[in-house]
Short mmCIF file of C-alpha atoms in Angstrom, two decimals:
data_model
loop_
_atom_site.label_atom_id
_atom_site.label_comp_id
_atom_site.label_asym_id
_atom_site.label_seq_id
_atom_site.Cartn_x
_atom_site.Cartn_y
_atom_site.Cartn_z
CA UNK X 1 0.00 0.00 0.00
CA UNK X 2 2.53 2.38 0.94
CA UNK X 3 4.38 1.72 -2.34
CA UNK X 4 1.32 2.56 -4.31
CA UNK X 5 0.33 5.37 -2.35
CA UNK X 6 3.39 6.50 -3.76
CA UNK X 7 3.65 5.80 -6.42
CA UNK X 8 0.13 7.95 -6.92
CA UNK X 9 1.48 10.86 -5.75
CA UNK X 10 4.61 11.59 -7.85
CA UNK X 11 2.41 10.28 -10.81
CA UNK X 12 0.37 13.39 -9.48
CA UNK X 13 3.07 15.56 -8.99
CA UNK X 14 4.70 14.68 -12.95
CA UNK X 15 1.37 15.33 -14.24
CA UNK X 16 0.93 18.84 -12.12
CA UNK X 17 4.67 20.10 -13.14
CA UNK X 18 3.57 18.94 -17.18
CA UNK X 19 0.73 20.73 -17.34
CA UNK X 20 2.92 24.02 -15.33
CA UNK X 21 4.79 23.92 -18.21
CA UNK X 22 2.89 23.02 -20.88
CA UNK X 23 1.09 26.53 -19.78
CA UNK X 24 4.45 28.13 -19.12
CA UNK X 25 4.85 27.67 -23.03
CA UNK X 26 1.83 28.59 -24.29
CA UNK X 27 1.89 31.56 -22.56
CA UNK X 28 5.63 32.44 -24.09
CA UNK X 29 4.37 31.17 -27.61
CA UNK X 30 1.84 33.89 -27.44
CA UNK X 31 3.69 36.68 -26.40
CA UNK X 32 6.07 35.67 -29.33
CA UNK X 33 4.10 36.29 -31.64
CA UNK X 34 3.12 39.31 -30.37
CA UNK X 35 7.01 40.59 -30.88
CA UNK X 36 5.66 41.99 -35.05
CA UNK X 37 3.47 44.20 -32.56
CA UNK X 38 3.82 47.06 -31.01
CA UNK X 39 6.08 47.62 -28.39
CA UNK X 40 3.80 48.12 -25.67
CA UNK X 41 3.26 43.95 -26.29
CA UNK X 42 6.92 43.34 -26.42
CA UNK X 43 7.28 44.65 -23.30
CA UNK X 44 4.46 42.64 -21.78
CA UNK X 45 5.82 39.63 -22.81
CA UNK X 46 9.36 40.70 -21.26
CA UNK X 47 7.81 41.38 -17.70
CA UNK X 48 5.74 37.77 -18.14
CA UNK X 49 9.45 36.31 -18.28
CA UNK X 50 10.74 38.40 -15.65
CA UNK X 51 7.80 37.64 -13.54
CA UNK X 52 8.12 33.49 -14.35
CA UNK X 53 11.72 33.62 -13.58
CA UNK X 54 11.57 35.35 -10.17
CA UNK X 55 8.87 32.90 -9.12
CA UNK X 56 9.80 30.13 -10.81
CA UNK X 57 13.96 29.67 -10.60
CA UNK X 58 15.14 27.28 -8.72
CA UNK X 59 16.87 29.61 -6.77
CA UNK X 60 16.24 33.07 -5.99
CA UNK X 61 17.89 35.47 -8.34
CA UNK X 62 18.15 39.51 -7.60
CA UNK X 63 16.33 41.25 -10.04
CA UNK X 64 18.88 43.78 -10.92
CA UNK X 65 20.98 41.44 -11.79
CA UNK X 66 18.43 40.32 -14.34
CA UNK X 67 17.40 43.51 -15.68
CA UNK X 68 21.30 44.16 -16.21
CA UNK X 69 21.89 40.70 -17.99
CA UNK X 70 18.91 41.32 -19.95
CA UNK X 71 20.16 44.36 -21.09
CA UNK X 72 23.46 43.16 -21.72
CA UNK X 73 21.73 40.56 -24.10
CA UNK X 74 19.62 43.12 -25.79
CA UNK X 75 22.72 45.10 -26.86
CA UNK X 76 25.16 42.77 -27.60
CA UNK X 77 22.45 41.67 -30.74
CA UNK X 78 22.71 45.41 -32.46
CA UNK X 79 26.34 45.10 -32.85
CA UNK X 80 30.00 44.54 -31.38
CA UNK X 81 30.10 47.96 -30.43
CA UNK X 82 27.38 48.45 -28.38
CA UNK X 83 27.36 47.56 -24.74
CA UNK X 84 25.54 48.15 -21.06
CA UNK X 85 28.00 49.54 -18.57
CA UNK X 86 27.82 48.95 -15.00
CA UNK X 87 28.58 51.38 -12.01
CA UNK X 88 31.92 50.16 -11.56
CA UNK X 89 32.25 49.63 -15.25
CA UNK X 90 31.39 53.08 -16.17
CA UNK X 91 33.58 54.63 -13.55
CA UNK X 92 36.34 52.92 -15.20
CA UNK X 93 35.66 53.88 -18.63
CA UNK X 94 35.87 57.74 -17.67
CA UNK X 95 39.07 56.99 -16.09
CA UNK X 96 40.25 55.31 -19.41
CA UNK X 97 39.79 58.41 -21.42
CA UNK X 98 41.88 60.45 -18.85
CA UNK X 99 44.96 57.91 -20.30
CA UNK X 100 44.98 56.00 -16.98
CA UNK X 101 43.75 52.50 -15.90
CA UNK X 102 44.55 48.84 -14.67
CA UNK X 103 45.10 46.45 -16.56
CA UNK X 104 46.81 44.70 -19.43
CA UNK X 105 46.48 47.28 -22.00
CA UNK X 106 44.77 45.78 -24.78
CA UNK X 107 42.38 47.03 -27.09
CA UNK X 108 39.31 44.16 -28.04
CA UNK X 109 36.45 43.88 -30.21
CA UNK X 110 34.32 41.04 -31.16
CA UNK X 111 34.91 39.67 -34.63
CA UNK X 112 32.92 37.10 -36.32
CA UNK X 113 32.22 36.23 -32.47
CA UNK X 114 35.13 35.81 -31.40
CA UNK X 115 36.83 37.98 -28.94
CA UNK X 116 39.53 39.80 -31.40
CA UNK X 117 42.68 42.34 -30.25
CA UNK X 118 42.57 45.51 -32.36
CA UNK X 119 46.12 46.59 -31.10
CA UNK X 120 47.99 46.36 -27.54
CA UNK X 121 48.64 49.75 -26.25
CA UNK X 122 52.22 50.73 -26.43
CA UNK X 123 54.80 49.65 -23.21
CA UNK X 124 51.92 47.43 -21.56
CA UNK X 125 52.12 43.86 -20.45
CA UNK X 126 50.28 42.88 -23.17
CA UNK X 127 52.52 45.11 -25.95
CA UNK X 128 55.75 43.71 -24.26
CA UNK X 129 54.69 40.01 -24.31
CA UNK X 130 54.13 40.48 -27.77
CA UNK X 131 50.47 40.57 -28.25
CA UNK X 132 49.75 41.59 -31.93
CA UNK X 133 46.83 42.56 -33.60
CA UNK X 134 44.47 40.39 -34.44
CA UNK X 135 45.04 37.62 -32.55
CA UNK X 136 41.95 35.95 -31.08
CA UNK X 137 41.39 35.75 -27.30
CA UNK X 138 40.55 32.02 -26.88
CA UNK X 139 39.88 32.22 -23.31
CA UNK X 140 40.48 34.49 -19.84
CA UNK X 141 42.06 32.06 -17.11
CA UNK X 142 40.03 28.78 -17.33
CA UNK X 143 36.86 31.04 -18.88
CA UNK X 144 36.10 30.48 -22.61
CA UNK X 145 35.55 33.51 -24.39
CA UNK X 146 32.79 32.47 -26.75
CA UNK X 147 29.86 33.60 -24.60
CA UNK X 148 31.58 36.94 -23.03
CA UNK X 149 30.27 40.78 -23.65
CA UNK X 150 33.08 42.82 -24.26
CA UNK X 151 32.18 44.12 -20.90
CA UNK X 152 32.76 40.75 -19.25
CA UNK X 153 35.64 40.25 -21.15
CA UNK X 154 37.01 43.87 -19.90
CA UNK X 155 36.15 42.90 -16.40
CA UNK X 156 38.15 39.87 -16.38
CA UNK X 157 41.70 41.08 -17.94
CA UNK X 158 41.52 44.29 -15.34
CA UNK X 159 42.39 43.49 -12.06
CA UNK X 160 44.88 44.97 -8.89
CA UNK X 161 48.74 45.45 -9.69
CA UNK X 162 50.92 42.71 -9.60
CA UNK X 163 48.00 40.39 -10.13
CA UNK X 164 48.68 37.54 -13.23
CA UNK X 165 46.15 36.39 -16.04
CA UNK X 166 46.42 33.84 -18.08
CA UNK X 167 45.03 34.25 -21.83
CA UNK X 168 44.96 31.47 -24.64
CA UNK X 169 45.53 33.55 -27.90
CA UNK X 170 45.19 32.25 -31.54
CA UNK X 171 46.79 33.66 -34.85
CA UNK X 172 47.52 33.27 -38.04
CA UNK X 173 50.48 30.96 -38.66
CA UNK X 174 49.82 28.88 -35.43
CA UNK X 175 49.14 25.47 -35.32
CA UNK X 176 48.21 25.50 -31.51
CA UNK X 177 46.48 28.15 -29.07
CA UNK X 178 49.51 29.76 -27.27
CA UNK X 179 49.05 30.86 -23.58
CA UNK X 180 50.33 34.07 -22.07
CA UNK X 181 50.60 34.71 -18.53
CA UNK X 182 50.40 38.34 -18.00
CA UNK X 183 50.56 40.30 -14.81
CA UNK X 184 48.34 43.33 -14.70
CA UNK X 185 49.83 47.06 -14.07
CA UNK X 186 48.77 50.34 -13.73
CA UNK X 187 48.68 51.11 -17.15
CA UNK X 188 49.65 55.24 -17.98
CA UNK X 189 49.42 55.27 -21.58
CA UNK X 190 50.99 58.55 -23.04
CA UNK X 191 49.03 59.66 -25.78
CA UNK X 192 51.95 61.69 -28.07
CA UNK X 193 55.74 60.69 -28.59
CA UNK X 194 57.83 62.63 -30.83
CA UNK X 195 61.16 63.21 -31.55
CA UNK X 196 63.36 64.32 -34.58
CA UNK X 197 64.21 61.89 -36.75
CA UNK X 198 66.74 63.66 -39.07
CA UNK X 199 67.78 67.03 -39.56
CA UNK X 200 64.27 68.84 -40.34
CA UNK X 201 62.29 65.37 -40.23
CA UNK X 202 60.45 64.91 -37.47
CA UNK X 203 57.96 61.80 -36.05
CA UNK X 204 54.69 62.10 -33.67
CA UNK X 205 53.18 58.88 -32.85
CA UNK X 206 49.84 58.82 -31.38
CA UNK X 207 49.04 55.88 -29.44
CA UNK X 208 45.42 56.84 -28.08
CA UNK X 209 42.93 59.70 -28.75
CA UNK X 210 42.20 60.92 -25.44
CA UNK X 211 41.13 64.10 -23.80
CA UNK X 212 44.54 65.79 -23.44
CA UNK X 213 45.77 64.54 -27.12
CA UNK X 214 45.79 67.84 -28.78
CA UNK X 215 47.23 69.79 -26.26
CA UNK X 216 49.85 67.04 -25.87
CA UNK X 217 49.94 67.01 -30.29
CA UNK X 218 50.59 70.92 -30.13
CA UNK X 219 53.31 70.98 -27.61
CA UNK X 220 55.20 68.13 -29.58
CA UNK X 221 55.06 69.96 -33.11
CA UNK X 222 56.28 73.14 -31.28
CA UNK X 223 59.25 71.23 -29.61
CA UNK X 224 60.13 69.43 -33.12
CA UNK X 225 59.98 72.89 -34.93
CA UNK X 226 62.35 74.65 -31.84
CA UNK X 227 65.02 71.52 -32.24
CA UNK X 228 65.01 72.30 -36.14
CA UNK X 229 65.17 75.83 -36.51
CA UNK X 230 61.77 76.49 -36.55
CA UNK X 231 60.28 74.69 -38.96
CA UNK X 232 59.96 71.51 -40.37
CA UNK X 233 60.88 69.71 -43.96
CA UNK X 234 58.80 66.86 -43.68
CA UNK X 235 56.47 64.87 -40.92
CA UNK X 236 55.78 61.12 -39.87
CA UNK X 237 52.17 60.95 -38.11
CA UNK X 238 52.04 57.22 -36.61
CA UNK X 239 48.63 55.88 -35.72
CA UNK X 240 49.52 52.04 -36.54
CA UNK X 241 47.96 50.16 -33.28
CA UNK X 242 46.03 53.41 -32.47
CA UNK X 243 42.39 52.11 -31.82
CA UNK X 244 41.44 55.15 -31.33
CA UNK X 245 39.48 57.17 -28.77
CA UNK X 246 37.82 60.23 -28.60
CA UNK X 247 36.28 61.82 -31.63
CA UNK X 248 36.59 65.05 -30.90
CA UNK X 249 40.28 65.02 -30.31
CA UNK X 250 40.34 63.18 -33.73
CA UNK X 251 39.08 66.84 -35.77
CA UNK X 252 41.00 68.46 -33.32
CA UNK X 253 44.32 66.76 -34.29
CA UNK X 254 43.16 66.67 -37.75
CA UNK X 255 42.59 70.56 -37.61
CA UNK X 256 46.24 71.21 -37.54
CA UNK X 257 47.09 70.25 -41.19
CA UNK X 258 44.08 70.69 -42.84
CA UNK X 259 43.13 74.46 -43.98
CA UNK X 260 40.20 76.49 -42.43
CA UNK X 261 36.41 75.39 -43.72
CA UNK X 262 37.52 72.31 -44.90
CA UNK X 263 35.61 68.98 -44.11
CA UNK X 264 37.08 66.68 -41.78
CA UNK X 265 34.58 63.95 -41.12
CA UNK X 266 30.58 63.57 -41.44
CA UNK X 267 28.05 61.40 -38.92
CA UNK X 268 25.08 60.26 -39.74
CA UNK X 269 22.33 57.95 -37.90
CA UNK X 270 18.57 58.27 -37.31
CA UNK X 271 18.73 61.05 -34.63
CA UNK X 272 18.68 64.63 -35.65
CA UNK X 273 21.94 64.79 -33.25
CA UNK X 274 23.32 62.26 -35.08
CA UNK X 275 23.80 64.14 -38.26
CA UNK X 276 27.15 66.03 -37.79
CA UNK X 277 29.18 67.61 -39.76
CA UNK X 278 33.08 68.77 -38.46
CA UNK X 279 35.65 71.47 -40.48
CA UNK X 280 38.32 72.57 -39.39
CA UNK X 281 38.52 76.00 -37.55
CA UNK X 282 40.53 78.87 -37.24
CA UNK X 283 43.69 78.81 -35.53
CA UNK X 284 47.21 77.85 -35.70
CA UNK X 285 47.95 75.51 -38.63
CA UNK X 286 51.22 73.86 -40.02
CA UNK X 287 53.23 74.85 -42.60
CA UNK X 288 52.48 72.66 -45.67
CA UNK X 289 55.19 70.56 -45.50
CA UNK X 290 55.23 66.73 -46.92
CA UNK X 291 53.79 64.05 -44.40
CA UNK X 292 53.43 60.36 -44.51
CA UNK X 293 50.53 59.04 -42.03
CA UNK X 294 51.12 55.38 -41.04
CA UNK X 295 48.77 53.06 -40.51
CA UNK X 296 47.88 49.15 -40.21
CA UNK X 297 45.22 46.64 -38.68
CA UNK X 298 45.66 48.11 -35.33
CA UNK X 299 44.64 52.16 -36.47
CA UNK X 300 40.97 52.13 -36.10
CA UNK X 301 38.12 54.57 -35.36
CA UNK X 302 39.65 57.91 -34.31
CA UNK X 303 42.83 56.89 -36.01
CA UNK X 304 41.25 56.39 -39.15
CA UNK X 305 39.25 59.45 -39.38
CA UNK X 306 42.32 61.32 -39.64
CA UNK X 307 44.09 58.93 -41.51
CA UNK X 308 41.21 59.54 -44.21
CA UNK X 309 40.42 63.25 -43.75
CA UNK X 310 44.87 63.73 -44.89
CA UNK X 311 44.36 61.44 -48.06
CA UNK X 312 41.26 62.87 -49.45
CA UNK X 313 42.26 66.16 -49.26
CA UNK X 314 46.12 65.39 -50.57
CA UNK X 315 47.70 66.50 -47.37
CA UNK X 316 50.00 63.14 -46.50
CA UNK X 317 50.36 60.59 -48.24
CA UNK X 318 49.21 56.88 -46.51
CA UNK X 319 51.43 54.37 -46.03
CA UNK X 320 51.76 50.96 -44.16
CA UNK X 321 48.39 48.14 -44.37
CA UNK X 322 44.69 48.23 -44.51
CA UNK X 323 43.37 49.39 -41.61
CA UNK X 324 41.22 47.89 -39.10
CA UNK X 325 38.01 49.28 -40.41
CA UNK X 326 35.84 50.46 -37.63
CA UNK X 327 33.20 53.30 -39.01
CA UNK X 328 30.85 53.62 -35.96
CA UNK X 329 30.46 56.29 -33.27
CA UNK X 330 29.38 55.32 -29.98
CA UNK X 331 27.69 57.64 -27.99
CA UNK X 332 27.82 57.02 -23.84
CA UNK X 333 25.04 57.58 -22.30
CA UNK X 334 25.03 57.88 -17.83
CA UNK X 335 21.51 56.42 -16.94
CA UNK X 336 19.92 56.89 -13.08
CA UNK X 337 21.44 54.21 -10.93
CA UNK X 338 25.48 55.40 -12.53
CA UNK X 339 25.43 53.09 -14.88
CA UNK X 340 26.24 53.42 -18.48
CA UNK X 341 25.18 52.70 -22.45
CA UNK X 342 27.58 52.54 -24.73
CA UNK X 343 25.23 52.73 -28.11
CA UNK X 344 26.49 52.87 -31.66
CA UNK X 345 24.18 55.95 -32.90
CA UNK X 346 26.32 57.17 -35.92
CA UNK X 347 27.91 55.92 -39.05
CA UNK X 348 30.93 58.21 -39.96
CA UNK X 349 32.59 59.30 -43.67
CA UNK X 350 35.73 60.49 -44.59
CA UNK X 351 35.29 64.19 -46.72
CA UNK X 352 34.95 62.61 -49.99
CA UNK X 353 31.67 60.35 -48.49
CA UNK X 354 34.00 56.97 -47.98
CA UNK X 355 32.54 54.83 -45.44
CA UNK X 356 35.36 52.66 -43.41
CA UNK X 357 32.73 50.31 -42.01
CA UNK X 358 34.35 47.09 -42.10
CA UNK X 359 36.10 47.96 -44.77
CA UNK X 360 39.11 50.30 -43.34
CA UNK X 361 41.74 52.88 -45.37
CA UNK X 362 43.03 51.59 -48.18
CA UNK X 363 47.15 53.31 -48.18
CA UNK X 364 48.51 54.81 -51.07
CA UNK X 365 51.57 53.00 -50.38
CA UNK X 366 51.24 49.41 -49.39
CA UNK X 367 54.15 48.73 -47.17
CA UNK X 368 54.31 45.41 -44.63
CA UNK X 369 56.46 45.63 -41.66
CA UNK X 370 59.71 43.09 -41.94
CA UNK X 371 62.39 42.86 -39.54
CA UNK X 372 65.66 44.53 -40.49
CA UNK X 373 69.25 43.16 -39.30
CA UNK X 374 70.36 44.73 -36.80
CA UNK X 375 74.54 45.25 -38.66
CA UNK X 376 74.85 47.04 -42.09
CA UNK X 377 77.67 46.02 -44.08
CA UNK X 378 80.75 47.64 -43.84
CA UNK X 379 82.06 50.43 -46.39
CA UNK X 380 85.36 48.17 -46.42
CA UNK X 381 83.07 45.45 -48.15
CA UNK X 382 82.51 46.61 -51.01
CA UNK X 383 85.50 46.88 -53.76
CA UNK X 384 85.66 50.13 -56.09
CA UNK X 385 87.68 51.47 -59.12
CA UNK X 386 90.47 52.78 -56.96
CA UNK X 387 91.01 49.70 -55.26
CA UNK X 388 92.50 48.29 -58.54
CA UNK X 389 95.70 48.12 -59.26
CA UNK X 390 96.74 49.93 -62.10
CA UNK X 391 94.13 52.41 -61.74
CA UNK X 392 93.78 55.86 -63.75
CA UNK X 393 94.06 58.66 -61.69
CA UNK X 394 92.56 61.94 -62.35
CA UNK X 395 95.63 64.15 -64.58
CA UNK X 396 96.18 67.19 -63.59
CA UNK X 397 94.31 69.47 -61.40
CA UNK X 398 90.75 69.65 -62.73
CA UNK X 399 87.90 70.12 -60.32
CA UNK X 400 85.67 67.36 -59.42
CA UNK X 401 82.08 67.39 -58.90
CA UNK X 402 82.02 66.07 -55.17
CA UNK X 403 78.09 66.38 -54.45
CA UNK X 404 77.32 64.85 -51.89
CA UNK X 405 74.19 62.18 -52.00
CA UNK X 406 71.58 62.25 -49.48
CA UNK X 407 72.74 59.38 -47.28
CA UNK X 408 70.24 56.92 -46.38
CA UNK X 409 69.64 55.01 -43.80
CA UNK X 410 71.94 56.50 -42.10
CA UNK X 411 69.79 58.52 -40.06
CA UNK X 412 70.33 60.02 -36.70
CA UNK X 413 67.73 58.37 -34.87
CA UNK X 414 67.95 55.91 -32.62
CA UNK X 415 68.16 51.86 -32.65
CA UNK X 416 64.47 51.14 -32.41
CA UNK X 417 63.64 53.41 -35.31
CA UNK X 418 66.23 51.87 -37.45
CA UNK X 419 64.83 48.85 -37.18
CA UNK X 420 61.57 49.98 -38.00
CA UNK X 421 60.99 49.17 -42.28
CA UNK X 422 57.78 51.36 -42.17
CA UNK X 423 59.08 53.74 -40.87
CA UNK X 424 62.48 53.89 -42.48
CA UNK X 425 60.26 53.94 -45.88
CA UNK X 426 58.49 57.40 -44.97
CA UNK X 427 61.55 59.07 -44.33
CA UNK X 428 63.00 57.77 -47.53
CA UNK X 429 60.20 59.27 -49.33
CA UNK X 430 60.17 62.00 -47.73
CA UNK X 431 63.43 62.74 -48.28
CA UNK X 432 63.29 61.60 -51.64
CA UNK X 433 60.06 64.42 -52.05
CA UNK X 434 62.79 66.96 -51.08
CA UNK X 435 65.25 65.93 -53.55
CA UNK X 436 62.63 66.02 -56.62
CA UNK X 437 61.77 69.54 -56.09
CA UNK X 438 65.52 69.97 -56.47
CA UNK X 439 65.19 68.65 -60.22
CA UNK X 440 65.52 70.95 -63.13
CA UNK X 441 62.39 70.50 -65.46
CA UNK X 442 63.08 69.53 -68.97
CA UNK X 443 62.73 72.21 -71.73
CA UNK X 444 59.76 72.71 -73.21
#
């Protein structure tokens, strides 16, 4: 009997839970088809789901976090761009624009799903362990990636100083995952280096575009002009592994070398707001000397809004790879409880109406980076006409033409930039633009 009784009763309790959820789904399969409504119904069916999973979960779950995961899944569908912030989240993101943070100091998208690096910062943990571009983040310590937010993702590489992560990164020419074991840092990322490169020649590398970038941009193009006698022959702009930053400080850097009135980028997205257009003001510009902008899969966003304003208006001449192709603008958004939206509102074109969405800046001169040796050869190498015996020397005393060629690479910068072929290539041609103004025309 006791058996039996039961027995009974779970048969009555299988039956009671089928018919719960039999009703569960009907309900859902209603409001489902209710989403080609209006939204007042999508909504409904959003608080029905809410509702079931408060009561219904098999344990109790706080219904902020809910409402935040919800959100989190709402945005991450738009695009890779667009994410929910929390309190702690946002805090840090308006501490990232000030140039300061902790971390690992890399810059990460999702591509094709898959958690993606668009460029290390410069003299990080992750830039000195030789994270490239590119290369897919597998997984965070023992956490696959597949199913993280870029927020989540964020979260998990930041973390105290002195602190280690371990991350499982995939590239091109691989045959295996290869781990990297990372300790975190503050990371203080300097937005402008410059220095002179040769006599007249000088270099600016931006590695960020944050809120001090053109202040920092016109102190370093004053400096360069003091060290050469106040002004310049020729400038390298490097935004290769720049992913970018503010937009803003992207006209405002692009201001500098492009005349006054002159379109520098356009926005434009559903919202009147959203329709922008940016030229560049009055105020102190260069001289119009040659530049060569470098770029590669790491320059995106910011980076190439400049990068594209200086070719279509034939100020500098690209060089370097495609670049990474990003041609959203997100705007951020603080909502009540100090959290934050991230949401892509704008598209953005170059002057000429070029979109770079997911396609990137095409350079007028295609140049890969390859690794130089470090030794030249020796003068004493090579063997010349007066190193013959029996040689014919000059008779008498007529004067020589001893012009002297423009001596290349023998520049006076230092080790790092010598070994740099990308850069080594602008200065040639920069120096080469020097030396064909020198050319006599042919007669007519």
């Amino acid at each position: 009997m006791f058996r039996s009784g039961k027995g009974r009763k779970i048969t009555i309790f299988i039956t009671v839970v089928s018919a719960l959820v039999i009703f569960i789904s009907m309900g859902v399969q209603r409001r489902c088809a209710a989403q080609g409504g209006n939204d007042y119904e999508s909504i409904e069916l959003f608080t029905d789901v809410l509702s079931i999973v408060k009561k219904s979960y098999v344990e109790e779950v706080d219904t902020k976090k809910l409402i935040y995961g919800a959100i989190n899944g709402m945005l991450s569908s738009l695009d890779p761009h667009s994410s929910f912030m929390p309190p702690e989240t946002y805090k840090e993101m308006k501490i990232d624009t000030k140039g300061s943070f902790g971390g690992l100091g890399i810059e990460i998208t999702i591509k094709d799903g898959i958690l993606t690096v668009i460029s290390p910062i410069e003299d990080t943990p992750a830039f000195k362990a030789g994270i490239k571009a590119g290369d897919q983040i597998l997984k965070i310590d023992d956490k696959f990636t597949k199913d993280l937010t870029i927020t989540d993702a964020v979260k998990r590489m930041r973390g105290p100083k002195g602190s280690k992560v371990t991350i499982s990164i995939f590239r091109e020419g691989l045959d295996k995952p290869k781990e990297y074991t990372l300790e975190r840092d503050i990371i203080q990322v300097k937005s402008v280096k410059f220095k002179t490169l040769d006599d007249g020649y000088g270099y600016v590398r931006i590695a960020q575009f944050q809120e001090k970038t053109d202040d920092d941009l016109d102190k370093a193009l004053k400096t360069l002009r003091d060290e050469n006698g106040g002004n310049l022959r020729g400038l390298v702009l490097d935004l290769r592994n720049d992913p970018g930053g503010l937009l803003d400080q992207a006209v405002r850097v692009t201001e500098h070398f492009i005349d006054e009135g002159k379109l520098i980028v356009y926005t434009e997205g559903r919202e009147k707001d959203s329709k922008m257009k940016f030229t560049s003001r009055k105020g102190g510009k260069e001289q119009h000397y040659p530049m060569v902008v470098l770029i590669n899969s790491g320059s995106a966003s910011a980076s190439e809004i400049v990068a594209g304003a200086l070719q279509d208006h034939k100020r500098a001449v690209v060089m370097g790879t495609q670049s990474f192709g990003k041609g959203s603008v997100q705007t951020i958004i603080p909502l009540s409880d100090n959290s934050g939206l991230r949401l892509t509102t704008a598209r953005y074109f170059t002057p000429s109406g070029r979109s770079i969405q997911a396609k990137g800046i095409t350079p007028d001169i295609v140049a890969e980076r390859v690794e130089l040796a470090a030794t030249e050869k020796k003068e004493g190498m090579h063997i010349r006409e007066k190193d013959l015996e029996n040689h014919f020397e000059v008779e008498g005393k007529e004067k020589v033409d001893e012009k002297k060629p423009v001596k290349t690479p023998a520049y006076k910068a230092d080790e790092q930039v010598k070994a740099d072929s990308q850069l080594l290539r602008a200065l040639d041609l920069l120096k080469g633009w020097e030396i064909l103004k020198t050319i006599d025309k042919p007669a007519a």
